[in-house]
Tab-separated table of C-alpha atoms and ligand atoms in Angstrom:
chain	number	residue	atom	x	y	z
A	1	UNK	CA	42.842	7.484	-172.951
A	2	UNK	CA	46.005	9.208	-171.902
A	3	UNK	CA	47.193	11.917	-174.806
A	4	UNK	CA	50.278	10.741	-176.883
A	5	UNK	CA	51.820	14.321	-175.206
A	6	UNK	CA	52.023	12.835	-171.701
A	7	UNK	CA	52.787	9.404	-172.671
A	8	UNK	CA	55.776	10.813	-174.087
A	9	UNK	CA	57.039	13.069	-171.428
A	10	UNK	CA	56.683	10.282	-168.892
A	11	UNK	CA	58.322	7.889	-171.074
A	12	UNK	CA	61.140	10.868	-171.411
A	13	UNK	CA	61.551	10.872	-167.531
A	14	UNK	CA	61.391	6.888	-166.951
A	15	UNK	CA	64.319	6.548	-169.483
A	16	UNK	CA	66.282	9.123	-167.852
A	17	UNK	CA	65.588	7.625	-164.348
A	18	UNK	CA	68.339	5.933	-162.808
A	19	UNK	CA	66.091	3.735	-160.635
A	20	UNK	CA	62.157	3.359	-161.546
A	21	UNK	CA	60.132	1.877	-158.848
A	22	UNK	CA	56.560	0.500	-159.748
A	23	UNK	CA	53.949	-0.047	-157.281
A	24	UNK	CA	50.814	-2.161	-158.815
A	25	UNK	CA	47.457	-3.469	-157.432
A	26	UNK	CA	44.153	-5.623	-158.845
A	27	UNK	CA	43.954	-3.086	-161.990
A	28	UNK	CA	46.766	-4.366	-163.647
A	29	UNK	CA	45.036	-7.988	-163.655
A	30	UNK	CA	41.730	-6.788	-164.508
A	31	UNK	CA	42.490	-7.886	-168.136
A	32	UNK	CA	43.677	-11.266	-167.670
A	33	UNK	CA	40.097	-11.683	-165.878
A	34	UNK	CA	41.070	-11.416	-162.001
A	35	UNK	CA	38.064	-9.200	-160.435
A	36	UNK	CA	39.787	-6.088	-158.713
A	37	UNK	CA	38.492	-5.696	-154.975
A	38	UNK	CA	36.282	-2.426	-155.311
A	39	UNK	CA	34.421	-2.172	-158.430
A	40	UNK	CA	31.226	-1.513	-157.892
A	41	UNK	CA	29.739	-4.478	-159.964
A	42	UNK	CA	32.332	-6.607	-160.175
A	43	UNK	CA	34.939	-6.065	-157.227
A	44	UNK	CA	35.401	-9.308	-155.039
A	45	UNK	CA	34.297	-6.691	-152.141
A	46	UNK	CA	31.099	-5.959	-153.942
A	47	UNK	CA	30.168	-9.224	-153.452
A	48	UNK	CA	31.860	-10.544	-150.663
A	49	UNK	CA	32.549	-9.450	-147.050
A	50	UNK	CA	35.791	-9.276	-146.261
A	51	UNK	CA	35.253	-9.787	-142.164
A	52	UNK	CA	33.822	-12.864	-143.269
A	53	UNK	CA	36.041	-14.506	-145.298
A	54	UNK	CA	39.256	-12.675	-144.785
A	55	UNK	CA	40.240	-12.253	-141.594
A	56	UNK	CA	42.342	-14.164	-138.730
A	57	UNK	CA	38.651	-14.642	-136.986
A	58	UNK	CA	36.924	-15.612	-140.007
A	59	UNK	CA	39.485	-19.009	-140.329
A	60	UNK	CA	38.548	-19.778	-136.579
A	61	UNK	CA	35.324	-19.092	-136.697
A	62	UNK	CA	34.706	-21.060	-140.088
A	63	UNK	CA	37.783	-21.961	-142.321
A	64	UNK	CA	36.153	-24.138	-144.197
A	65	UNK	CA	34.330	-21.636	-145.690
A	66	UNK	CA	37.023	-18.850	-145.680
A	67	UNK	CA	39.284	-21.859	-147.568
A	68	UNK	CA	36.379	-22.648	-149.979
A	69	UNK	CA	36.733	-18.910	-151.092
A	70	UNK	CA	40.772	-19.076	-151.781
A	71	UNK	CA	40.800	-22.065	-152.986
A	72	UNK	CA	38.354	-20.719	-155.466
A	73	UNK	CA	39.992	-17.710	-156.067
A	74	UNK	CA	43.677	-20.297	-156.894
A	75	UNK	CA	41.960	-21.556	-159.462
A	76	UNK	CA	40.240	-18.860	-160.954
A	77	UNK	CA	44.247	-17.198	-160.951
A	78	UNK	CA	45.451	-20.152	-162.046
A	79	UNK	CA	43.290	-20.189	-164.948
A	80	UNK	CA	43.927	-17.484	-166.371
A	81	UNK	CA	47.295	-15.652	-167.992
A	82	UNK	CA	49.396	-12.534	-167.227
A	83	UNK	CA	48.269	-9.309	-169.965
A	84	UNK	CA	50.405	-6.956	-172.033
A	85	UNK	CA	50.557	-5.031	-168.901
A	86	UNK	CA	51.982	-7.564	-166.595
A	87	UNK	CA	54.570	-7.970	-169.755
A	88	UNK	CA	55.275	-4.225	-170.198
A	89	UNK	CA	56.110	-3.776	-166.870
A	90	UNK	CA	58.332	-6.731	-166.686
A	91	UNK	CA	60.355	-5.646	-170.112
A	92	UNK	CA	60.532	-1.943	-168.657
A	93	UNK	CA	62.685	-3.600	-165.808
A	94	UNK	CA	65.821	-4.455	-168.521
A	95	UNK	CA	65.439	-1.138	-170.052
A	96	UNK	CA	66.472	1.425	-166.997
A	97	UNK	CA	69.454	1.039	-164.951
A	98	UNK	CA	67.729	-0.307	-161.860
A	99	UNK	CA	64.132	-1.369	-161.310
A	100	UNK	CA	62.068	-2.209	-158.202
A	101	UNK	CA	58.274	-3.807	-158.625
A	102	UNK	CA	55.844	-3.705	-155.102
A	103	UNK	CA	52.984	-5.390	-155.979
A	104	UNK	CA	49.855	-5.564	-153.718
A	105	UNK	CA	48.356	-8.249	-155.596
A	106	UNK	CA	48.461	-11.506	-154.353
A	107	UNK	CA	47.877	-13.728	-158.067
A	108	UNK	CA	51.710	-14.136	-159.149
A	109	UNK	CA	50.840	-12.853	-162.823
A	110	UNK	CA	53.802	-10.635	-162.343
A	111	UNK	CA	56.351	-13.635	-161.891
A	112	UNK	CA	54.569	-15.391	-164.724
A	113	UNK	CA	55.023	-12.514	-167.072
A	114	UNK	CA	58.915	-12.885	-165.857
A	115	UNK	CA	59.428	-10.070	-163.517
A	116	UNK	CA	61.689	-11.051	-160.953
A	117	UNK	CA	62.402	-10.093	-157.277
A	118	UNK	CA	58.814	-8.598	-156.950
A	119	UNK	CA	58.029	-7.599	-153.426
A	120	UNK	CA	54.518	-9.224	-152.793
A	121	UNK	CA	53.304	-6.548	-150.504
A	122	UNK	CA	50.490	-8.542	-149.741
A	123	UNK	CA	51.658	-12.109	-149.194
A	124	UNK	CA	50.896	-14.607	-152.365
A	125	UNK	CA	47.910	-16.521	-152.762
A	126	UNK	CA	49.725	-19.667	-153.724
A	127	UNK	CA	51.544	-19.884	-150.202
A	128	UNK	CA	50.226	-21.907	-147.368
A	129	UNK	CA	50.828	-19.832	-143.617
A	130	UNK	CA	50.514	-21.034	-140.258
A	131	UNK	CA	48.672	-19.095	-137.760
A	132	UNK	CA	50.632	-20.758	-134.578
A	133	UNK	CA	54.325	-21.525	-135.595
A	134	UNK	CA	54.345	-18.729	-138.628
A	135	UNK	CA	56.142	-21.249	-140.919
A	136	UNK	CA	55.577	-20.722	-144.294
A	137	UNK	CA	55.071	-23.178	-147.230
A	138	UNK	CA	54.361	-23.730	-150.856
A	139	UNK	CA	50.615	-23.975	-151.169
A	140	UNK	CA	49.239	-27.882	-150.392
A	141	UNK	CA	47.187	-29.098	-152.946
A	142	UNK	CA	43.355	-28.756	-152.406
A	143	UNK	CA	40.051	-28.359	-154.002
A	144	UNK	CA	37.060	-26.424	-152.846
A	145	UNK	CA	34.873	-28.627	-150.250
A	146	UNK	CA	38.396	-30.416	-149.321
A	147	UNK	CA	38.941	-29.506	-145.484
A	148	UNK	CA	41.041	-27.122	-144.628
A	149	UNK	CA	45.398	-27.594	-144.142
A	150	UNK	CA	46.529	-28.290	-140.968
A	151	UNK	CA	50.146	-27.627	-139.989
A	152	UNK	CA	52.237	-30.507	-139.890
A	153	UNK	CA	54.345	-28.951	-136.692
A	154	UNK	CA	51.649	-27.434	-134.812
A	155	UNK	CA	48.905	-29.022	-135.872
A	156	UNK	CA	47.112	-25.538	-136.317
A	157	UNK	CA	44.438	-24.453	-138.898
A	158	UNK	CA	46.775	-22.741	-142.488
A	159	UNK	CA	45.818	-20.095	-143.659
A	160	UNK	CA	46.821	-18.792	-147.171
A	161	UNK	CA	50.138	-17.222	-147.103
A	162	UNK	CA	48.330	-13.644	-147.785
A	163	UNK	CA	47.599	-10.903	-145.546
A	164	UNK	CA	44.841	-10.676	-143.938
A	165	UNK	CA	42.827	-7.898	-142.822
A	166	UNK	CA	44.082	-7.092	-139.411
A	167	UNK	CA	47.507	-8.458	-139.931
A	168	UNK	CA	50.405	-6.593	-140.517
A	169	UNK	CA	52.380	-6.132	-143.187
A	170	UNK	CA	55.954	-8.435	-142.485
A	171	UNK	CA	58.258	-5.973	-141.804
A	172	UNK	CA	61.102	-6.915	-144.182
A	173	UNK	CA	58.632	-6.293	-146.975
A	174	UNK	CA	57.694	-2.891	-145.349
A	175	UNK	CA	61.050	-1.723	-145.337
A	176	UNK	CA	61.920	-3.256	-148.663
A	177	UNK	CA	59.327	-1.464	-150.259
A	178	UNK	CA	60.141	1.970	-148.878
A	179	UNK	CA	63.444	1.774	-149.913
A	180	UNK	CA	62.017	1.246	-153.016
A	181	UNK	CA	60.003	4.081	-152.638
A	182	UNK	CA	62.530	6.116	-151.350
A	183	UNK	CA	65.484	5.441	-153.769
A	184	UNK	CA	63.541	6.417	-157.032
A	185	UNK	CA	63.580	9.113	-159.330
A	186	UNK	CA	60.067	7.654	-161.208
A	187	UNK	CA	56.992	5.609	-159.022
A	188	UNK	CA	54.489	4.847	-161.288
A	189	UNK	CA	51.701	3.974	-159.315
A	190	UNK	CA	49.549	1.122	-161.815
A	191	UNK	CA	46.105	-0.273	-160.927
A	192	UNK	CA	45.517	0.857	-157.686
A	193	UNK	CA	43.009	2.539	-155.641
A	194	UNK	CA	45.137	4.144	-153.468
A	195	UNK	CA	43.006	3.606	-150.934
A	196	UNK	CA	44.518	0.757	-148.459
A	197	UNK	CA	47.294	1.535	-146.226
A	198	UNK	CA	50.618	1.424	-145.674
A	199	UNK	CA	50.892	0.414	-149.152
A	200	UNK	CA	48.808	3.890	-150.831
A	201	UNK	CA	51.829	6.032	-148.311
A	202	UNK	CA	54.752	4.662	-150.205
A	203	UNK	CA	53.502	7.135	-153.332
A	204	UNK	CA	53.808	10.158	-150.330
A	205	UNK	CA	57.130	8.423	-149.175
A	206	UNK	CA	58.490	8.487	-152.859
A	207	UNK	CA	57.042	12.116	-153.399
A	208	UNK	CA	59.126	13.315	-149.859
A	209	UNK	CA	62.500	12.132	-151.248
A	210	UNK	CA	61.583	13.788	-154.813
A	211	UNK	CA	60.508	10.991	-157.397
A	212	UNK	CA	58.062	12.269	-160.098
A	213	UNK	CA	54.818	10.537	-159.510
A	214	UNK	CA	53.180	8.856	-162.263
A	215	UNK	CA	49.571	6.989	-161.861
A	216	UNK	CA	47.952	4.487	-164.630
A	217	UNK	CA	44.538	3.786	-163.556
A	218	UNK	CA	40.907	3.680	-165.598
A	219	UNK	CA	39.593	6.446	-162.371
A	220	UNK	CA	40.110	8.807	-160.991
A	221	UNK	CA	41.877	8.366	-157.729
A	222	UNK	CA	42.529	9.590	-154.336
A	223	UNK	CA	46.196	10.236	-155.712
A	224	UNK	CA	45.557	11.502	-158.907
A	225	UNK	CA	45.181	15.093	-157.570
A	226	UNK	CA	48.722	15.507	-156.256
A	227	UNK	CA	50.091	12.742	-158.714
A	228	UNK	CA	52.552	14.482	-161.705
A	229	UNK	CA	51.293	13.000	-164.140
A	230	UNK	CA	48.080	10.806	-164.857
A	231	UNK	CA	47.736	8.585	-167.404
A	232	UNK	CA	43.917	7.240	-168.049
A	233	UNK	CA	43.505	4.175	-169.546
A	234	UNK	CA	43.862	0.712	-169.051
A	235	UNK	CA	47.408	-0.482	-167.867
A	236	UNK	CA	47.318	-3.044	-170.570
A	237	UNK	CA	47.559	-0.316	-173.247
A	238	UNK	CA	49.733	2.298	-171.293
A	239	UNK	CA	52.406	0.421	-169.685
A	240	UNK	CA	53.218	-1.186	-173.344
A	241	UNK	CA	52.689	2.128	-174.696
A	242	UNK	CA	55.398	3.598	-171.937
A	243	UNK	CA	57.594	0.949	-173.139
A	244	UNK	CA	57.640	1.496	-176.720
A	245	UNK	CA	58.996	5.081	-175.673
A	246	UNK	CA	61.512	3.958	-173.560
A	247	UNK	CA	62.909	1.674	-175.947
A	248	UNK	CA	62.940	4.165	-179.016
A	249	UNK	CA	64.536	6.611	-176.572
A	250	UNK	CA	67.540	4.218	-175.702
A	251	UNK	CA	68.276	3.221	-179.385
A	252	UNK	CA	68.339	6.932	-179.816
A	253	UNK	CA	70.752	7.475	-177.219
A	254	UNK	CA	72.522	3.993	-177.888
B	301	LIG	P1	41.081	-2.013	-155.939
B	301	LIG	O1	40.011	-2.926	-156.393
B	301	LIG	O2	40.861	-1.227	-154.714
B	301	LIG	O3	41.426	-0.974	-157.098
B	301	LIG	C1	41.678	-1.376	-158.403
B	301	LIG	C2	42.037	-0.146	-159.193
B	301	LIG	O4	42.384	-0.546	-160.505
B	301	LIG	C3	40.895	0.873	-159.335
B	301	LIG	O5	41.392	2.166	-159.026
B	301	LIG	C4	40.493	0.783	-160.801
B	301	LIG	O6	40.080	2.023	-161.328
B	301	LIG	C5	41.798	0.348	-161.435
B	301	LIG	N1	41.665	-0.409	-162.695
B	301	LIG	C6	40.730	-1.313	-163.050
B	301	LIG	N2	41.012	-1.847	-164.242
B	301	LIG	C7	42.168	-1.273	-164.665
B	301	LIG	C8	42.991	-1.415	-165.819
B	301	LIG	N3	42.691	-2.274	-166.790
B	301	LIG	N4	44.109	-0.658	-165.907
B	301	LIG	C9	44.439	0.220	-164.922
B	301	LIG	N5	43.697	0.396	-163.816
B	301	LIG	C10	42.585	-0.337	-163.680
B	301	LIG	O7	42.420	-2.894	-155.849
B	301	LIG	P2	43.772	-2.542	-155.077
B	301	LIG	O8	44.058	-1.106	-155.134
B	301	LIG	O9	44.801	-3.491	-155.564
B	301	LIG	O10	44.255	-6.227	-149.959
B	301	LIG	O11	43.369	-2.935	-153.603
B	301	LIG	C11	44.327	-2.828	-152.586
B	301	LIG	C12	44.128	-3.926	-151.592
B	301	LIG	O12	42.768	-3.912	-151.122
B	301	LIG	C13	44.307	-5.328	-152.145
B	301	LIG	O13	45.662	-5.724	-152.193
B	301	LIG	C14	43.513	-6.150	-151.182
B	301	LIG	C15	42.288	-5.285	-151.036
B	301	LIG	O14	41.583	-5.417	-149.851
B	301	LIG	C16	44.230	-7.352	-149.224
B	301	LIG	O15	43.557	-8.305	-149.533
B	301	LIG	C17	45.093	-7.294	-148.017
């Protein structure tokens, strides 16, 4: 676990920061009980192949199977509640000046813990998209072995309003998120494993315009080398832990 010392200092520079940007991915949900992606025992791509299941081909080649899987995967979400982390992180956004949250997860535990404006750099799972016209929708009701949602202007296969390996990222949320990245003074990097691209290059983008890089993760990372500080632990202990600093530091101040 992260040493009181550098909890300190980094709660120190986040209450001095004029904007704080946050970038999370599947760690931060690990403790409300969403698998992350890449654990080796547990990840979802442990035990899953992506190409099969999450992929433009894999709807046209078999949807019904690709929709039993996030259909599965909305109820699993669904069942289960945002952590301390998810509510750290969304109290640290009324405690410094300004406050932007990317989030590559899909699950909405972020909203549900009441962060607001999150950029969902990944889509949301709880979204319907349509492959032909684009239009997107709130997510049509549907159990597992139900046949897959069919676009009421096109008529073409939905798919879920995430995105998909081989897609790109939408570019509004692209350049939303580097702004982000690039207006900051702190990017704490949370529950990520800063290994899928373009979202692990926003850390490098916030780096180039001078932020102070800060990663919460249980491992080691690719971006814990050049990262300024690293905090090990789980995010459900640090980010209220970061909190608690930032919020004795402001009465302090006040
Ligand atoms: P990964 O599964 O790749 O990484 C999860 C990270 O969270 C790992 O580095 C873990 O060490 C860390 N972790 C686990 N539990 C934690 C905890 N309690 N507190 C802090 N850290 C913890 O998930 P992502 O990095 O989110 O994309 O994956 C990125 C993208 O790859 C996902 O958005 C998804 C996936 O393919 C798409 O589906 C497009």
């Amino acid at each position: 676990m992260a040493d009181s010392r550098t909890i300190e200092a980094v709660g120190d520079a986040l209450a001095k920061a004029k904007h704080v940007a946050v970038l999370t991915g599947a760690g931060v949900s690990a403790e409300s009980g969403v698998p992350t992606f890449r654990d080796a025992q547990t990840g979802l791509w442990a035990k899953y192949d992506p190409m099969q299941l999450a992929t433009p081909e894999a709807f046209q080649r078999d949807a019904q199977t690709a929709w039993d899987w996030y259909r599965w995967r909305r109820g699993l979400v669904t069942a289960v509640a945002p952590n301390a982390g998810h509510d750290a992180i969304a109290a640290l956004a009324g405690s410094v000046p300004r406050f932007s949250l990317v989030t590559q997860n899909v699950d909405g535990l972020h909203q549900r813990a009441g962060s607001v404006d999150v950029i969902e750099f990944h889509g949301n799972l709880f979204e319907d998209k349509c492959a032909g016209c684009e239009v997107r929708l709130p997510a049509a009701p549907g159990e597992q072995g139900d046949p897959p949602p069919r676009c009421d202007l096109c008529g073409e296969v939905m798919t879920p309003g995430v995105v998909l390996f081989g897609e790109e990222i939408p570019a509004s949320v692209l350049e939303q998120s580097q702004l982000a990245a690039t207006g900051c003074d702190v990017f704490l990097v949370v529950g990520t494993s800063s290994w899928v691209y373009p979202a692990a290059g926003l850390a490098d983008a916030a780096r180039g315009f001078g932020a102070t890089i800060v990663e919460v993760n249980t491992e080691q990372t690719p971006l814990s080398e050049t990262a300024d500080y690293v905090l090990r632990g789980p995010s459900g202990d640090i980010m209220p832990a970061l909190l608690g600093v930032v919020q004795r530091l402001a009465k302090v101040t006040a």
